Short mmCIF file of C-alpha atoms and ligand atoms in Angstrom, two decimals:
data_model
loop_
_atom_site.label_atom_id
_atom_site.label_comp_id
_atom_site.label_asym_id
_atom_site.label_seq_id
_atom_site.Cartn_x
_atom_site.Cartn_y
_atom_site.Cartn_z
CA MET A 26 -13.75 -26.12 20.72
CA ARG A 27 -13.61 -22.56 22.00
CA THR A 28 -10.55 -21.41 23.96
CA LYS A 29 -9.71 -18.19 25.73
CA ASP A 30 -7.15 -17.47 23.02
CA ASP A 31 -9.92 -17.15 20.43
CA LEU A 32 -10.62 -13.59 19.38
CA GLU A 33 -14.27 -12.68 19.59
CA LEU A 34 -15.98 -9.62 18.13
CA VAL A 35 -19.30 -8.83 19.81
CA HIS A 36 -21.70 -6.32 18.26
CA LEU A 37 -18.69 -4.44 16.97
CA THR A 38 -19.64 -1.17 15.30
CA LYS A 39 -17.78 1.81 13.87
CA ARG A 40 -19.45 5.03 12.82
CA TYR A 41 -17.78 8.01 11.19
CA GLY A 42 -20.42 10.73 11.49
CA ASP A 43 -23.32 9.45 9.39
CA THR A 44 -21.25 6.69 7.74
CA VAL A 45 -21.43 3.25 9.31
CA ALA A 46 -18.13 1.61 8.35
CA VAL A 47 -18.75 -1.55 10.42
CA ARG A 48 -22.27 -2.51 11.50
CA ASP A 49 -22.84 -4.73 14.51
CA ILE A 50 -20.57 -7.60 13.53
CA ASN A 51 -20.21 -10.77 15.58
CA HIS A 52 -17.53 -13.33 14.93
CA VAL A 53 -15.20 -15.79 16.66
CA PHE A 54 -11.71 -16.10 15.16
CA THR A 55 -10.43 -19.51 16.22
CA HIS A 56 -6.96 -19.40 17.78
CA GLY A 57 -4.25 -20.69 15.47
CA SER A 58 -6.27 -20.28 12.29
CA TYR A 59 -5.51 -18.38 9.11
CA VAL A 60 -8.52 -16.17 8.45
CA CYS A 61 -9.02 -14.04 5.37
CA LEU A 62 -11.30 -11.03 5.61
CA LEU A 63 -12.53 -10.70 2.04
CA GLY A 64 -14.68 -8.07 0.38
CA PRO A 65 -14.78 -5.19 -2.09
CA SER A 66 -13.16 -1.83 -1.49
CA GLY A 67 -14.97 0.24 1.14
CA CYS A 68 -16.84 -2.64 2.82
CA GLY A 69 -15.16 -2.11 6.20
CA LYS A 70 -12.25 -4.58 6.23
CA SER A 71 -9.49 -2.16 7.23
CA THR A 72 -11.69 -0.48 9.81
CA THR A 73 -12.40 -3.88 11.41
CA LEU A 74 -8.70 -4.69 11.47
CA ARG A 75 -7.75 -1.31 12.91
CA MET A 76 -10.32 -1.64 15.67
CA ILE A 77 -8.92 -5.06 16.61
CA ALA A 78 -5.39 -3.65 16.61
CA GLY A 79 -6.41 -0.61 18.65
CA HIS A 80 -5.52 1.94 15.99
CA GLU A 81 -9.15 2.99 15.73
CA GLU A 82 -11.61 3.58 18.54
CA ILE A 83 -14.72 1.47 18.49
CA SER A 84 -18.18 3.10 18.48
CA ASP A 85 -19.95 0.13 20.06
CA GLY A 86 -19.49 -3.48 21.07
CA SER A 87 -16.48 -5.36 22.41
CA ILE A 88 -13.35 -7.24 21.37
CA LEU A 89 -12.66 -10.25 23.56
CA LEU A 90 -9.27 -11.91 23.89
CA ARG A 91 -7.92 -13.99 26.80
CA GLY A 92 -11.25 -13.62 28.54
CA GLN A 93 -11.21 -9.81 28.64
CA ASP A 94 -12.44 -6.91 26.58
CA VAL A 95 -9.28 -5.49 25.03
CA ALA A 96 -11.09 -2.55 23.38
CA PRO A 97 -10.07 -0.09 26.12
CA LEU A 98 -6.41 -1.19 26.00
CA PRO A 99 -3.68 0.53 23.97
CA PRO A 100 -2.36 -1.41 20.91
CA ALA A 101 0.79 -2.65 22.61
CA ARG A 102 -1.13 -4.29 25.47
CA ARG A 103 -3.68 -6.25 23.46
CA GLY A 104 -1.69 -9.25 22.32
CA THR A 105 -2.24 -8.19 18.73
CA ALA A 106 0.19 -6.75 16.17
CA MET A 107 -0.47 -5.21 12.82
CA MET A 108 1.49 -5.25 9.61
CA PHE A 109 0.58 -2.25 7.52
CA GLN A 110 -0.13 -2.06 3.81
CA SER A 111 2.75 0.41 3.30
CA TYR A 112 5.11 -1.52 5.65
CA ALA A 113 5.92 1.89 7.25
CA LEU A 114 9.58 1.09 7.99
CA PHE A 115 11.77 3.84 9.44
CA PRO A 116 13.99 4.89 6.53
CA HIS A 117 16.95 5.99 8.65
CA LEU A 118 17.10 2.81 10.74
CA SER A 119 18.77 -0.46 9.76
CA VAL A 120 16.70 -3.58 9.31
CA ARG A 121 17.74 -4.83 12.75
CA ASP A 122 16.93 -1.49 14.42
CA ASN A 123 13.57 -1.39 12.71
CA VAL A 124 12.71 -4.78 14.15
CA ALA A 125 14.11 -3.88 17.58
CA PHE A 126 12.38 -0.49 17.67
CA SER A 127 9.30 -1.35 19.73
CA MET A 128 11.50 -2.98 22.38
CA LYS A 129 13.72 0.09 22.49
CA MET A 130 10.61 2.17 23.20
CA LYS A 131 9.79 -0.19 26.07
CA GLY A 132 13.30 0.31 27.50
CA VAL A 133 14.57 -3.21 26.76
CA ASP A 134 18.39 -3.27 26.87
CA LYS A 135 20.33 -3.47 23.62
CA PRO A 136 21.69 -7.06 23.80
CA THR A 137 18.23 -8.40 24.65
CA ARG A 138 16.43 -6.49 21.93
CA TYR A 139 19.03 -7.37 19.30
CA ARG A 140 18.81 -11.02 20.26
CA ALA A 141 15.02 -10.93 19.83
CA ALA A 142 15.29 -8.99 16.57
CA ASP A 143 17.85 -11.43 15.17
CA GLU A 144 15.64 -14.36 16.06
CA MET A 145 12.75 -12.80 14.12
CA LEU A 146 14.99 -11.93 11.15
CA GLU A 147 16.11 -15.56 11.10
CA LEU A 148 12.45 -16.62 11.05
CA VAL A 149 11.71 -14.52 7.96
CA ASP A 150 15.05 -15.42 6.35
CA MET A 151 16.50 -11.90 6.47
CA SER A 152 19.47 -12.34 8.82
CA HIS A 153 21.99 -11.66 6.07
CA LEU A 154 20.51 -8.20 5.42
CA ALA A 155 20.22 -7.03 9.04
CA GLN A 156 22.55 -4.05 8.52
CA ARG A 157 20.84 -2.65 5.44
CA LEU A 158 18.55 0.36 5.29
CA PRO A 159 14.97 -0.15 4.01
CA ALA A 160 15.74 1.74 0.78
CA GLN A 161 18.37 -0.91 -0.03
CA LEU A 162 15.77 -3.69 -0.01
CA SER A 163 13.30 -4.99 -2.59
CA GLY A 164 9.57 -4.78 -1.91
CA GLY A 165 9.43 -8.42 -0.86
CA GLN A 166 12.36 -7.96 1.52
CA GLN A 167 10.84 -4.84 3.07
CA GLN A 168 7.70 -6.82 3.66
CA ARG A 169 9.60 -9.51 5.53
CA VAL A 170 11.16 -6.88 7.75
CA ALA A 171 7.72 -5.43 8.47
CA LEU A 172 6.56 -8.93 9.32
CA ALA A 173 9.51 -9.50 11.67
CA ARG A 174 8.82 -6.15 13.31
CA ALA A 175 5.21 -7.10 13.97
CA LEU A 176 6.08 -10.60 15.22
CA VAL A 177 8.82 -9.46 17.61
CA THR A 178 6.11 -8.42 20.08
CA LYS A 179 4.99 -12.10 20.25
CA PRO A 180 1.35 -11.38 19.39
CA GLN A 181 -1.42 -13.96 19.71
CA VAL A 182 -3.08 -12.40 16.71
CA LEU A 183 -1.27 -10.96 13.71
CA LEU A 184 -3.27 -8.53 11.58
CA LEU A 185 -2.26 -8.02 7.96
CA ASP A 186 -3.91 -5.39 5.78
CA GLU A 187 -3.55 -6.34 2.09
CA PRO A 188 0.02 -7.55 2.72
CA LEU A 189 0.57 -8.77 -0.84
CA SER A 190 -0.92 -5.89 -2.81
CA ALA A 191 2.38 -4.10 -3.48
CA LEU A 192 4.08 -7.21 -4.87
CA ASP A 193 4.20 -8.30 -8.50
CA PRO A 194 2.09 -11.38 -9.37
CA PHE A 195 4.95 -13.92 -9.20
CA LEU A 196 6.24 -12.67 -5.89
CA ARG A 197 2.71 -12.49 -4.53
CA ILE A 198 2.21 -16.22 -4.98
CA ARG A 199 5.57 -17.03 -3.42
CA VAL A 200 5.11 -14.71 -0.47
CA ARG A 201 1.62 -15.98 0.24
CA ALA A 202 2.98 -19.51 0.54
CA GLU A 203 5.60 -18.18 2.96
CA LEU A 204 2.96 -16.40 5.03
CA LYS A 205 0.97 -19.59 5.32
CA LYS A 206 4.05 -21.58 6.33
CA LEU A 207 4.98 -18.97 8.92
CA GLN A 208 1.50 -19.01 10.40
CA ARG A 209 1.62 -22.79 10.71
CA GLU A 210 5.03 -22.66 12.38
CA LEU A 211 4.02 -19.98 14.86
CA GLY A 212 0.60 -21.47 15.57
CA ILE A 213 -0.93 -18.02 16.14
CA THR A 214 -3.99 -16.46 14.51
CA PHE A 215 -3.45 -14.54 11.28
CA ILE A 216 -6.21 -12.21 10.10
CA HIS A 217 -5.39 -11.22 6.54
CA VAL A 218 -7.42 -8.57 4.73
CA THR A 219 -7.72 -8.94 0.98
CA HIS A 220 -10.07 -8.07 -1.86
CA GLY A 221 -8.72 -10.98 -3.91
CA GLN A 222 -10.82 -14.13 -3.81
CA ASP A 223 -7.98 -16.25 -5.23
CA GLU A 224 -5.75 -15.15 -2.41
CA ALA A 225 -8.40 -15.94 0.19
CA LEU A 226 -9.17 -19.35 -1.32
CA ALA A 227 -5.48 -20.25 -1.43
CA LEU A 228 -4.61 -19.21 2.11
CA ALA A 229 -7.52 -19.33 4.46
CA ASP A 230 -8.72 -21.89 6.97
CA GLU A 231 -11.73 -19.61 7.16
CA ILE A 232 -12.99 -16.90 4.82
CA VAL A 233 -15.07 -14.08 6.26
CA VAL A 234 -16.85 -12.29 3.41
CA MET A 235 -17.79 -8.69 4.17
CA ASN A 236 -20.14 -6.50 2.19
CA ASP A 237 -21.37 -3.03 3.01
CA ALA A 238 -20.21 -3.00 6.67
CA VAL A 239 -21.55 -6.45 7.60
CA ILE A 240 -20.36 -10.07 7.47
CA GLU A 241 -22.20 -11.69 4.60
CA GLN A 242 -20.87 -15.23 5.11
CA ALA A 243 -18.09 -16.99 7.00
CA GLY A 244 -16.81 -20.51 6.56
CA HIS A 245 -14.20 -22.85 5.15
CA PRO A 246 -13.10 -21.67 1.68
CA ARG A 247 -14.66 -24.68 0.04
CA GLU A 248 -17.94 -24.08 1.78
CA VAL A 249 -18.01 -20.41 0.81
CA PHE A 250 -17.15 -21.23 -2.78
CA THR A 251 -19.41 -24.24 -3.27
CA ALA A 252 -22.31 -23.05 -1.11
CA PRO A 253 -22.50 -19.25 -1.32
CA ARG A 254 -25.32 -18.04 0.90
CA THR A 255 -26.27 -14.94 -1.09
CA GLU A 256 -26.10 -13.57 -4.60
CA PHE A 257 -23.41 -11.16 -3.46
CA VAL A 258 -21.13 -13.98 -2.25
CA ALA A 259 -21.75 -16.05 -5.41
CA ARG A 260 -20.86 -13.11 -7.64
CA PHE A 261 -17.94 -11.94 -5.55
CA MET A 262 -16.30 -15.37 -5.36
CA GLY A 263 -16.50 -15.50 -9.16
CA GLY A 264 -16.99 -18.47 -11.47
CA HIS A 265 -20.71 -18.62 -10.66
CA ASN A 266 -23.89 -17.81 -12.51
CA VAL A 267 -26.87 -16.42 -10.64
CA LEU A 268 -30.05 -17.67 -12.32
CA GLN A 269 -33.66 -16.70 -11.69
CA LEU A 270 -35.73 -19.89 -11.99
CA GLY A 271 -39.41 -20.07 -11.03
CA GLY A 272 -39.24 -17.09 -8.68
CA GLU A 273 -36.16 -18.39 -6.85
CA ARG A 274 -32.54 -17.43 -7.26
CA PHE A 275 -29.88 -20.10 -7.74
CA ALA A 276 -26.13 -20.16 -8.07
CA LEU A 277 -24.67 -22.42 -10.72
CA ARG A 278 -20.95 -22.89 -11.10
CA ALA A 279 -19.61 -21.98 -14.52
CA ASP A 280 -17.70 -25.26 -14.65
CA ASP A 281 -21.02 -27.09 -14.24
CA VAL A 282 -22.44 -25.61 -17.45
CA ARG A 283 -21.95 -27.74 -20.59
CA LEU A 284 -22.32 -26.79 -24.23
CA ASP A 285 -24.72 -29.48 -25.36
CA GLY A 286 -26.94 -29.34 -28.44
CA ALA A 287 -29.75 -30.99 -26.49
CA GLY A 288 -29.72 -28.23 -23.83
CA GLN A 289 -31.49 -24.85 -23.66
CA ALA A 290 -31.08 -22.66 -26.75
CA ALA A 291 -28.63 -19.78 -26.41
CA VAL A 292 -26.40 -17.54 -28.53
CA VAL A 293 -22.67 -17.21 -27.87
CA ARG A 294 -21.63 -13.70 -26.88
CA THR A 295 -17.95 -13.94 -25.93
CA VAL A 296 -15.22 -16.55 -26.01
CA GLU A 297 -12.08 -16.15 -23.91
CA TYR A 298 -9.23 -18.64 -23.88
CA GLN A 299 -7.97 -19.04 -20.31
CA GLY A 300 -5.46 -21.87 -20.58
CA HIS A 301 -6.94 -24.86 -18.80
CA HIS A 302 -10.48 -23.83 -19.79
CA VAL A 303 -12.32 -21.57 -22.23
CA ALA A 304 -14.78 -19.05 -20.78
CA VAL A 305 -17.86 -18.85 -22.97
CA THR A 306 -20.74 -16.45 -22.27
CA ALA A 307 -24.04 -17.10 -24.01
CA ALA A 308 -27.38 -15.27 -23.96
CA MET A 309 -30.25 -17.52 -22.94
CA GLY A 310 -33.36 -15.31 -23.15
CA ASP A 311 -32.68 -12.40 -20.76
CA GLU A 312 -29.98 -14.24 -18.89
CA GLU A 313 -26.30 -14.25 -19.71
CA VAL A 314 -24.76 -17.60 -18.74
CA LEU A 315 -21.07 -18.24 -18.19
CA ALA A 316 -19.62 -21.66 -18.98
CA PHE A 317 -16.07 -22.81 -18.25
CA VAL A 318 -15.48 -25.45 -20.91
CA PRO A 319 -12.42 -27.69 -20.52
CA GLU A 320 -9.87 -26.74 -23.16
CA ALA A 321 -9.85 -30.06 -25.04
CA THR A 322 -13.67 -30.26 -25.02
CA PHE A 323 -13.95 -26.75 -26.43
CA PHE A 324 -11.46 -27.27 -29.24
CA ALA A 325 -13.10 -30.56 -30.25
CA ALA A 326 -16.07 -28.35 -31.31
CA PRO A 327 -14.99 -24.68 -31.26
CA ARG A 328 -17.65 -21.94 -31.08
CA ALA A 329 -17.55 -18.27 -31.97
CA PRO A 330 -19.65 -15.24 -30.98
CA GLY A 331 -23.01 -15.40 -32.79
CA ASP A 332 -23.14 -19.22 -32.90
CA SER A 333 -26.25 -20.96 -31.62
CA VAL A 334 -25.51 -23.40 -28.81
CA GLY A 335 -27.38 -25.48 -26.27
CA LEU A 336 -26.63 -25.04 -22.53
CA ALA A 337 -27.06 -27.91 -20.12
CA TRP A 338 -26.38 -28.65 -16.46
CA ASP A 339 -27.24 -31.18 -13.84
CA GLU A 340 -30.23 -29.89 -11.80
CA ALA A 341 -28.60 -31.19 -8.64
CA ARG A 342 -25.80 -28.66 -9.14
CA LEU A 343 -28.15 -25.69 -8.72
CA HIS A 344 -27.57 -24.11 -5.34
CA ARG A 345 -30.43 -22.06 -3.92
CA LEU A 346 -29.57 -18.58 -2.66
CA GLN A 347 -31.14 -16.64 0.21
CA GLY A 348 -32.76 -13.26 -0.18
P1 LIG B 26 -12.03 -1.40 3.12
O1 LIG B 26 -10.77 -1.61 3.90
O2 LIG B 26 -12.90 -2.61 3.11
O3 LIG B 26 -11.74 -0.94 1.72
P2 LIG B 26 -12.55 0.73 5.01
O4 LIG B 26 -12.65 0.01 6.31
O5 LIG B 26 -11.28 1.44 4.76
O6 LIG B 26 -12.89 -0.26 3.81
O7 LIG B 26 -13.73 1.79 4.93
C1 LIG B 26 -15.07 1.47 5.20
C2 LIG B 26 -15.92 2.72 5.09
O8 LIG B 26 -15.58 3.65 6.10
C3 LIG B 26 -15.77 3.45 3.77
O9 LIG B 26 -17.02 3.97 3.40
C4 LIG B 26 -14.80 4.56 4.10
O10 LIG B 26 -15.00 5.67 3.26
C5 LIG B 26 -15.19 4.88 5.54
N1 LIG B 26 -14.03 5.39 6.30
C6 LIG B 26 -12.90 4.72 6.56
N2 LIG B 26 -12.05 5.45 7.32
C7 LIG B 26 -12.68 6.64 7.53
C8 LIG B 26 -12.35 7.85 8.24
N3 LIG B 26 -11.19 7.95 8.90
N4 LIG B 26 -13.25 8.85 8.24
C9 LIG B 26 -14.43 8.72 7.61
N5 LIG B 26 -14.82 7.63 6.92
C10 LIG B 26 -13.96 6.59 6.88
MG1 LIG B 27 -8.74 -1.35 3.27
#
């Protein structure tokens, strides 16, 4: 059900001279959901986020929140807050003063702004480091401070531009779980930009896939993964083959392809061990087919590049693509 707290983009467009960074996009971000904006570099994700936040003027369209067009409003009056890729903390201010900064600018008195800052630091588990300077924190800790600083304004919509990209792989997985937990606790909308499909699959209630300035597909992660609408989405989500069969294009999941002597003749090209499965590519005529073979199945009958194999799949697992 739609509510006035949903964020709606209507014909939203951004042009930079001759470049169209965002082309006429329409979307409703359901209040209280975790949405991942996913797509390759340069497809318009950051521009979309910056327009929502008010850090970028729009060329056309509108941005609706609480029943009004917030596009003409300055960032601080939109009910949105943005956490930047670089965190952008003030180096000479303590953690607490960084978090309290926006309230200081609004003229909020010191006890009130410190109380609010401390509450946010508690939320992100950083109370014990409130007196430190940013340079005395790890990357993960700086990120929490940046998060607290964005949340202190009590936004309805929190915008995060590649918030995990500066973290090492272990920390990234831990922090993403924390982000999800925080979003659930706060019950507000998170719009998280990423170019990592794993990250989007793990976090999102809804994935919005962008390509070349437009929204290519939006839906529940499982829907986007199992029923990609276009070849682009199938390839970008990974783990899919795109096959041309009888003039139509189909997606076929790599884990639906079996090595089976009775199947279609092919020649193994590459074999990569990936832990719980083995990724085998095989040339079948002009097409290169990717199969994820369960580890135990593979090692019961190991194959090497150059081997002849048969490839088989259940016809019902072919998923027809548009365009
Ligand atoms: P993404 O975040 O998906 O990597 P961006 O939104 O940053 O992509 O950029 C989308 C397109 O807009 C790119 O072609 C980029 O070069 C262009 N672009 C972004 N910001 C500017 C700018 N300030 N001036 C001119 N072109 C820009
Ligand atoms: Mg970007």
